[in-house]
Short mmCIF file of C-alpha atoms and ligand atoms in Angstrom, two decimals:
data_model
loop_
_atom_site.label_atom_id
_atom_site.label_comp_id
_atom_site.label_asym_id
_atom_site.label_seq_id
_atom_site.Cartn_x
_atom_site.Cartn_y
_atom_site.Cartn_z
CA UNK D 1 0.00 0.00 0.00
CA UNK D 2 2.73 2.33 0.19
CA UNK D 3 3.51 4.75 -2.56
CA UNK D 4 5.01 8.56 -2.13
CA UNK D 5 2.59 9.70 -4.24
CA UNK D 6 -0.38 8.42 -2.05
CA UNK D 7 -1.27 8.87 1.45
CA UNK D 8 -3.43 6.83 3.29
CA UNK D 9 -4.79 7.79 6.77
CA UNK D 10 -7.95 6.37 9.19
CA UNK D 11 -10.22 8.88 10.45
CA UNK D 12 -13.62 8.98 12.80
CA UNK D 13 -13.98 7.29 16.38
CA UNK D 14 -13.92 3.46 15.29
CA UNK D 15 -11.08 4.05 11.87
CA UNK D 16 -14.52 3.72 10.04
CA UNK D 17 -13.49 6.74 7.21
CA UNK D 18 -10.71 5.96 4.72
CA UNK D 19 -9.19 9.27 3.77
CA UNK D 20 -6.77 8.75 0.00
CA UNK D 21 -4.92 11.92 -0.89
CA UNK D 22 -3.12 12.31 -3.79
CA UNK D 23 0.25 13.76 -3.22
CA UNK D 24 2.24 14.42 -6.25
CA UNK D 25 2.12 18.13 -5.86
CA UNK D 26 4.90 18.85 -8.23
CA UNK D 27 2.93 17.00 -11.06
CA UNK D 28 -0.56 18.01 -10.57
CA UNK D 29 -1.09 14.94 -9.01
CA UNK D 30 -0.85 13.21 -12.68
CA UNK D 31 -1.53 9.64 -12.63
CA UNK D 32 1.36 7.64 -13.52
CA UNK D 33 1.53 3.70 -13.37
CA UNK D 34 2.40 3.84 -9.59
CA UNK D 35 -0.27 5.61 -8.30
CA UNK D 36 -2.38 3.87 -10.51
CA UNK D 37 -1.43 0.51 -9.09
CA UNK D 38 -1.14 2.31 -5.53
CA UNK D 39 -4.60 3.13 -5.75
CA UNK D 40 -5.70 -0.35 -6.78
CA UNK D 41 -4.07 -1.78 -4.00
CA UNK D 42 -5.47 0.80 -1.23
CA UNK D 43 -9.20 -0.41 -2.49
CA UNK D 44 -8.26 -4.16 -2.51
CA UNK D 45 -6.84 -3.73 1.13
CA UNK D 46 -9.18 -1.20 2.76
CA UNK D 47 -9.26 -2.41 6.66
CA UNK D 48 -12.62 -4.03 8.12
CA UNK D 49 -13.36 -0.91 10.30
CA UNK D 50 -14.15 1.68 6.88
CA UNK D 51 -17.40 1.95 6.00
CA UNK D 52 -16.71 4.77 3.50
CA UNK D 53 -13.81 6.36 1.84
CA UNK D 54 -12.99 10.22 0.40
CA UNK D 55 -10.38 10.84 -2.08
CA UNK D 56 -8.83 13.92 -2.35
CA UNK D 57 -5.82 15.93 -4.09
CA UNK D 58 -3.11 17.81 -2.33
CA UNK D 59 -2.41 21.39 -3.88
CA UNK D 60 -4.38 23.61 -5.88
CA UNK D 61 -5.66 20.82 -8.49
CA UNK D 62 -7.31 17.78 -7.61
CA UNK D 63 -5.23 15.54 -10.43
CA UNK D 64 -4.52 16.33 -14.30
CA UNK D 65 -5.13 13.05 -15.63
CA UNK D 66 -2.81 10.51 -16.97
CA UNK D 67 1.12 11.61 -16.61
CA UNK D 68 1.78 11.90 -20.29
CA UNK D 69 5.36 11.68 -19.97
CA UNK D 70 4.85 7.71 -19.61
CA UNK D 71 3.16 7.72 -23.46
CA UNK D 72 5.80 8.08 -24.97
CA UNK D 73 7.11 4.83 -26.15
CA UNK D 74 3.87 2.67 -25.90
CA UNK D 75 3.04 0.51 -28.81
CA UNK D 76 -0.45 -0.76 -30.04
CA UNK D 77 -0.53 -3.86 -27.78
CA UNK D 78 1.24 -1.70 -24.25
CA UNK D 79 -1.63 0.74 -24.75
CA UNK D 80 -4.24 -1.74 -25.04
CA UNK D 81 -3.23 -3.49 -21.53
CA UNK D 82 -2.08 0.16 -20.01
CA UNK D 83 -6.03 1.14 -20.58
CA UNK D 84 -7.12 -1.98 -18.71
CA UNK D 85 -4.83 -2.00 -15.97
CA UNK D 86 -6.54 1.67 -15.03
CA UNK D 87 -9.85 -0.05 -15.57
CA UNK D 88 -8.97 -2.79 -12.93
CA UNK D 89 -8.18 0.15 -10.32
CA UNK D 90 -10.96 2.13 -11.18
CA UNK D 91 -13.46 -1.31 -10.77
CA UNK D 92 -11.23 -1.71 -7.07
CA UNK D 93 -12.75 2.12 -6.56
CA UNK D 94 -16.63 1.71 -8.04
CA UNK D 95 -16.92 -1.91 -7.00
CA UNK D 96 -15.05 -2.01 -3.61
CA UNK D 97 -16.02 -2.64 -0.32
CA UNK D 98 -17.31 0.86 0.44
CA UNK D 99 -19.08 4.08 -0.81
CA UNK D 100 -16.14 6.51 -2.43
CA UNK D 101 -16.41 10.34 -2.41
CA UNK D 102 -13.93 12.35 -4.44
CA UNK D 103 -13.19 16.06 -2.77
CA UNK D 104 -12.75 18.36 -6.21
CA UNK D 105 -11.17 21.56 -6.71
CA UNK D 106 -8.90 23.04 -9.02
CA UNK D 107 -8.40 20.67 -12.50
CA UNK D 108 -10.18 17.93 -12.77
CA UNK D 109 -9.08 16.67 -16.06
CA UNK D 110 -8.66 13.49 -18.34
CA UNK D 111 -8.09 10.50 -16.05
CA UNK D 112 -8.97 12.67 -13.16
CA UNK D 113 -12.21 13.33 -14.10
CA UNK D 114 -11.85 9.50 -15.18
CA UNK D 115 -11.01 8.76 -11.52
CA UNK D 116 -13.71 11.19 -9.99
CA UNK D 117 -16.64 9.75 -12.21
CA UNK D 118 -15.86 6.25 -10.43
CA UNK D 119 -16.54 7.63 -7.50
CA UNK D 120 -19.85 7.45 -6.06
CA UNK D 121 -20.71 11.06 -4.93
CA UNK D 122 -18.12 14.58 -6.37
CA UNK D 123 -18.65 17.20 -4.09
CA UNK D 124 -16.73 20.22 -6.02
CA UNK D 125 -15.76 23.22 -4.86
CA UNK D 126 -15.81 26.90 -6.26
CA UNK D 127 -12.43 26.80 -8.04
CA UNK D 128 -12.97 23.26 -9.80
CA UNK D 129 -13.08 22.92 -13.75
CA UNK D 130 -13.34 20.03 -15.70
CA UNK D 131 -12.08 19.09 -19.00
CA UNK D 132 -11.02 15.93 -21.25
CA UNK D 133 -7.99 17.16 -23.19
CA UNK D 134 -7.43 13.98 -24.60
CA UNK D 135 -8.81 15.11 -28.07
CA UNK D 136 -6.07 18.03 -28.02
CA UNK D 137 -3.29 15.51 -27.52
CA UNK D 138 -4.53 13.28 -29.82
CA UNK D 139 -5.25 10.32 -27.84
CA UNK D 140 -8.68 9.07 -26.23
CA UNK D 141 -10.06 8.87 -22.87
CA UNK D 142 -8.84 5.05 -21.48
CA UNK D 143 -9.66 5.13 -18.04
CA UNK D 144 -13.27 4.08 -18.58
CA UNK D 145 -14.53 7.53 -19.59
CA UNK D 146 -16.30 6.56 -22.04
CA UNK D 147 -18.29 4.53 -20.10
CA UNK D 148 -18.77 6.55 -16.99
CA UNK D 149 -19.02 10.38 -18.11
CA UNK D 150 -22.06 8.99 -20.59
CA UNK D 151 -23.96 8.05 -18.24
CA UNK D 152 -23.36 11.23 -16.15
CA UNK D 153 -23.77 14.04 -18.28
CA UNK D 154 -24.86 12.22 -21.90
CA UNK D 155 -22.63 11.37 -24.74
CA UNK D 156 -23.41 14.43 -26.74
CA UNK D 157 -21.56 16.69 -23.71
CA UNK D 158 -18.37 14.65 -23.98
CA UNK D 159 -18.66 14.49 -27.53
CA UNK D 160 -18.59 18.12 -27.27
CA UNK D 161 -15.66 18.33 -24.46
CA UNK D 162 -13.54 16.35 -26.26
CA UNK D 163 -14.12 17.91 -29.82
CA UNK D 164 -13.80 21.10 -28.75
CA UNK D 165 -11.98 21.38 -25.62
CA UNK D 166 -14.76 22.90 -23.57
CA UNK D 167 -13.74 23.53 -20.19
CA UNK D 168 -16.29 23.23 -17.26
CA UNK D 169 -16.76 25.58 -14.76
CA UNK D 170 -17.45 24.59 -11.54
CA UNK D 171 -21.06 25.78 -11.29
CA UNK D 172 -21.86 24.44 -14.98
CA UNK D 173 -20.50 21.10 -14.01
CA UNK D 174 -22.90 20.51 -10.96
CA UNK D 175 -25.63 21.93 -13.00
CA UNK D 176 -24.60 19.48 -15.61
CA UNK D 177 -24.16 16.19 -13.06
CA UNK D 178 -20.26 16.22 -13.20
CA UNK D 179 -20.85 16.46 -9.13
CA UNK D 180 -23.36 16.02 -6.58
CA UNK D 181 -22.58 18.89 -4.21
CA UNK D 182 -20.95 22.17 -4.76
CA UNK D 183 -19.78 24.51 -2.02
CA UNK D 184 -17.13 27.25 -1.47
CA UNK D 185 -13.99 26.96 -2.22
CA UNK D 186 -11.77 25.11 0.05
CA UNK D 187 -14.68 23.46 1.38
CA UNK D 188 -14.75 20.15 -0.54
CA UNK D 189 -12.51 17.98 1.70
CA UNK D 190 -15.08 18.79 4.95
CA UNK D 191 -18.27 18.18 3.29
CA UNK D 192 -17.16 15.17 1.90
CA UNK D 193 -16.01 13.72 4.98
CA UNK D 194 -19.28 15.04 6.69
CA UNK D 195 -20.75 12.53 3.84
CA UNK D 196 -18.63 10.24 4.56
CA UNK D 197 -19.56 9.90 8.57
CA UNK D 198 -23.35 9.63 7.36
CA UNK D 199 -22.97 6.81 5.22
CA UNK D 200 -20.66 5.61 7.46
CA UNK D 201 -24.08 4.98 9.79
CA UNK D 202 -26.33 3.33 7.28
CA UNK D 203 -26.34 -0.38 7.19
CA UNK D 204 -23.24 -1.94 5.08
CA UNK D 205 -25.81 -4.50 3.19
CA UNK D 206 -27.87 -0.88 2.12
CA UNK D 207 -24.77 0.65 1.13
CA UNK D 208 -23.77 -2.29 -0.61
CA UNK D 209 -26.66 -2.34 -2.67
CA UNK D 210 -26.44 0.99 -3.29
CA UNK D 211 -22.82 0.56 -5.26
CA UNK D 212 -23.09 -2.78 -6.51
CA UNK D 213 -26.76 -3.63 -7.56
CA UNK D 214 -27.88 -0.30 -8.23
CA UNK D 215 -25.66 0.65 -11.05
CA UNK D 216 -26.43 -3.32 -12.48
CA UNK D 217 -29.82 -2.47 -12.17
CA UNK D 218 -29.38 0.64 -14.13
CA UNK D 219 -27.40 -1.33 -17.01
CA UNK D 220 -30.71 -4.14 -17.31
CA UNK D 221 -33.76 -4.09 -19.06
CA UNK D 222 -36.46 -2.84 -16.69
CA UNK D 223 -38.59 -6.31 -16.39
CA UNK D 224 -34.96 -7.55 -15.05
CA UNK D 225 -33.97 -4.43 -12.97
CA UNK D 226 -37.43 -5.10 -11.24
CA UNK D 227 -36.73 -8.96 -10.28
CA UNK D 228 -32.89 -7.56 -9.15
CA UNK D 229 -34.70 -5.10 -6.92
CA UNK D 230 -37.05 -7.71 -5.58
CA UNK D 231 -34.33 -9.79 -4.66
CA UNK D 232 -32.31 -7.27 -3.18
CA UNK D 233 -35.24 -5.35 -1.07
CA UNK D 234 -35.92 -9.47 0.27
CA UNK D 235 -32.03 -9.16 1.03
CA UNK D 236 -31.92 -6.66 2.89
CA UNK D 237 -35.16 -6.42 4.81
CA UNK D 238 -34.29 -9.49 6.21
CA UNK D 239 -31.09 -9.01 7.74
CA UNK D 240 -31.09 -8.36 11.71
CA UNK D 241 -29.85 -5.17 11.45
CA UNK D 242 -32.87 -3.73 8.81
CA UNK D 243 -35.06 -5.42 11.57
CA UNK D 244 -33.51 -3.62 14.73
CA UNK D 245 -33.56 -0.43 12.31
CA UNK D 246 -36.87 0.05 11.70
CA UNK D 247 -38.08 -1.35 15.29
CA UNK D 248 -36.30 1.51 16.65
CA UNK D 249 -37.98 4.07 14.46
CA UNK D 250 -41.12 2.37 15.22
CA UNK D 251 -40.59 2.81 19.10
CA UNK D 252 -39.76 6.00 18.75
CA UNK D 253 -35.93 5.57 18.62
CA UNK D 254 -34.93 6.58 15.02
CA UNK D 255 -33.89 9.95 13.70
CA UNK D 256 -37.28 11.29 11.47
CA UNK D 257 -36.68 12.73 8.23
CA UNK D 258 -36.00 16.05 8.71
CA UNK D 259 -36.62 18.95 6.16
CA UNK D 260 -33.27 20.50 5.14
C1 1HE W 301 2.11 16.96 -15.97
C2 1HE W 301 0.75 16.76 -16.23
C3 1HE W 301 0.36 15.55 -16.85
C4 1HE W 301 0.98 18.69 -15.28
N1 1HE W 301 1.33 14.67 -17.15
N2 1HE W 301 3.02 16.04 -16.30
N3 1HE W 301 -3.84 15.78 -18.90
C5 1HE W 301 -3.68 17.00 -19.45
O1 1HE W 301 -3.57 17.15 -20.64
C6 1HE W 301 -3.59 18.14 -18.50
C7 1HE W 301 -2.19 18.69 -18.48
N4 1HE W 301 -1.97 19.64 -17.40
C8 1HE W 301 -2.42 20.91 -17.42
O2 1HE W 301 -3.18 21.33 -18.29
C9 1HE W 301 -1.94 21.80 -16.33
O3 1HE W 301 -0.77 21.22 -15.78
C10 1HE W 301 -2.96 22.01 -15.16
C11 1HE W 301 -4.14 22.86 -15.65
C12 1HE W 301 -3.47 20.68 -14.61
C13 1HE W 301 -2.25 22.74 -13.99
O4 1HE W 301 -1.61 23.91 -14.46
P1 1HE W 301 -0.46 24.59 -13.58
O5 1HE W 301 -0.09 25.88 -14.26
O6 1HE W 301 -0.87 24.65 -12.16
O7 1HE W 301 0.78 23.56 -13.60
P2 1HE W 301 1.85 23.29 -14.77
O8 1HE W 301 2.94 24.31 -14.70
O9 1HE W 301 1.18 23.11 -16.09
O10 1HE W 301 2.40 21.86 -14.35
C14 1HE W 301 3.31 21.69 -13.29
C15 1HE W 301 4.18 20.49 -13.63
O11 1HE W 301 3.35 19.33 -13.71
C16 1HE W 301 4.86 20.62 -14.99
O12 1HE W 301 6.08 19.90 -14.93
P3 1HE W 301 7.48 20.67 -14.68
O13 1HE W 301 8.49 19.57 -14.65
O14 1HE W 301 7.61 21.63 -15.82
O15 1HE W 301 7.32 21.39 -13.34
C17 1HE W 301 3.91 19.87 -15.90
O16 1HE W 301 4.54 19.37 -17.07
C18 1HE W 301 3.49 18.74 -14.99
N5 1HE W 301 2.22 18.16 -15.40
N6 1HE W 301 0.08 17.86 -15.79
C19 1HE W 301 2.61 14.92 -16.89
N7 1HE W 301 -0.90 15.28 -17.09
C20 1HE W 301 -6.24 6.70 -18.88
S1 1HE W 301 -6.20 7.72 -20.15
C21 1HE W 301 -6.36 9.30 -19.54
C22 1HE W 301 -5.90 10.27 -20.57
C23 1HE W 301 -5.61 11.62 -20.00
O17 1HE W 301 -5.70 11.85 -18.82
S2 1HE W 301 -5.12 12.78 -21.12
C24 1HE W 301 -5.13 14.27 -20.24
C25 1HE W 301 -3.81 14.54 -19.61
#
């Protein structure tokens, strides 16, 4: 788990918050192979006490993508398994054990709006933009953006990003569904670990659900997303801890919904 470029630290009462930071201030926190791997290897290792994670950039940018000095000499065949070894560490982020939040501000571009977009919640502040430069350097997005920012903010926006260059800004990008949550700048990091301790109190099997069947259930024809739901709401409901849950909010015992 250790890398320079990566640091790792437990937070909350019971080490129940994961907090990843990119540190390769001098670079923008560009993604080379390392950190790549590094962050692969934090997801497939992430202790028993987390129950949710936040990633986050050091400096003024949260990462610019893909480190293009390591392009250089790639051939057809490197490329191809260089692509796929960032979409086995972004499945370790979408598909691990926990609920990820990225923390955005300052460039969020190419493979770092690749990363962010695995994520299950962006929370952005003021100064973040996004962009996919890939189409300037003449390459393509490889970090499963093609996948993921489709389903976020349609295929004709990226079309448009990556034809054009068309920068986000960070009010744009929330209105668009690049993030969930925008608030002032230099307030990313606390709001997503204020996320971060809620989830932390739902029910693992709900939050489970909620990253692993949901998006499946998204991806099937409806007549199947309804018999995965099924299946999963019979899951759920009946373990102990849905029972003890809803007993307490029958008794009185449970938080309401509150109006925000
Ligand atoms: C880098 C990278 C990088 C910075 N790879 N070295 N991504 C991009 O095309 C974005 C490229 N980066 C930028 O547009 C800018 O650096 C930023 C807007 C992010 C930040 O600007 P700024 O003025 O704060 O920093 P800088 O002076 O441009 O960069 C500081 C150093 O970081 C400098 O190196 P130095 O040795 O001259 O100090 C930069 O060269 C270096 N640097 N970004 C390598 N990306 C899985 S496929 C994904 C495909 C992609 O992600 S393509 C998009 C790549």
């Amino acid at each position: 788990m250790t890398n320079k470029d990566l640091h790792f630290e437990l937070l909350g009462e019971h080490n129940e918050i994961a907090v990843i930071r990119l540190t390769r201030l001098t670079k923008r926190n560009a993604l080379n192979d390392g950190l790549i791997l590094a962050l692969r290897d934090v997801f497939q290792n992430l202790p028993s006490t987390v129950r949710a994670a936040v990633i986050d950039g050091e400096g003024e940018h949260f990462c610019a993508g893909l480190d293009l000095s390591e392009l250089s000499d790639r051939d057809a065949g490197q490329g191809l398994f260089h692509s796929r070894m960032w979409h086995a560490a972004l499945e370790c982020v979408q598909y691990g054990p926990v609920p990820v939040i990225a923390a955005l501000h300052g460039a969020v571009v190419g493979g770092g709006l690749e990363l962010a977009t695995a994520c299950h919640i962006r929370v952005a502040d003021e100064s973040t933009f996004y962009a996919l430069p890939e189409g300037s350097r003449g390459i393509f997005v490889g970090g499963g953006g093609s996948v993921r920012i489709p389903r976020l903010i349609g295929a004709a926006r990226m079309t448009d990003m990556m034809l054009t260059g068309r920068v986000y800004n960070a009010q744009d990008g929330e209105r668009i569904g690049l993030a969930q949550y925008l608030v002032p700048t230099g307030g990313a990091f606390e709001k997503a670990f204020e996320l971060a301790q809620r989830i932390a109190k739902n029910a693992p099997l709900t939050n489970y659900a909620l990253t692993h069947v949901l998006p499946r259930i998204a991806e099937q024809p409806a007549d199947q997303g309804f018999m995965t739901e099924a299946m999963m709401a019979a899951i759920a409901q009946s373990a102990p801890e849905a029972k003890e849950r809803v007993k307490a909010f029958l008794e009185g015992r449970a938080a309401k919904v509150q109006k925000s």
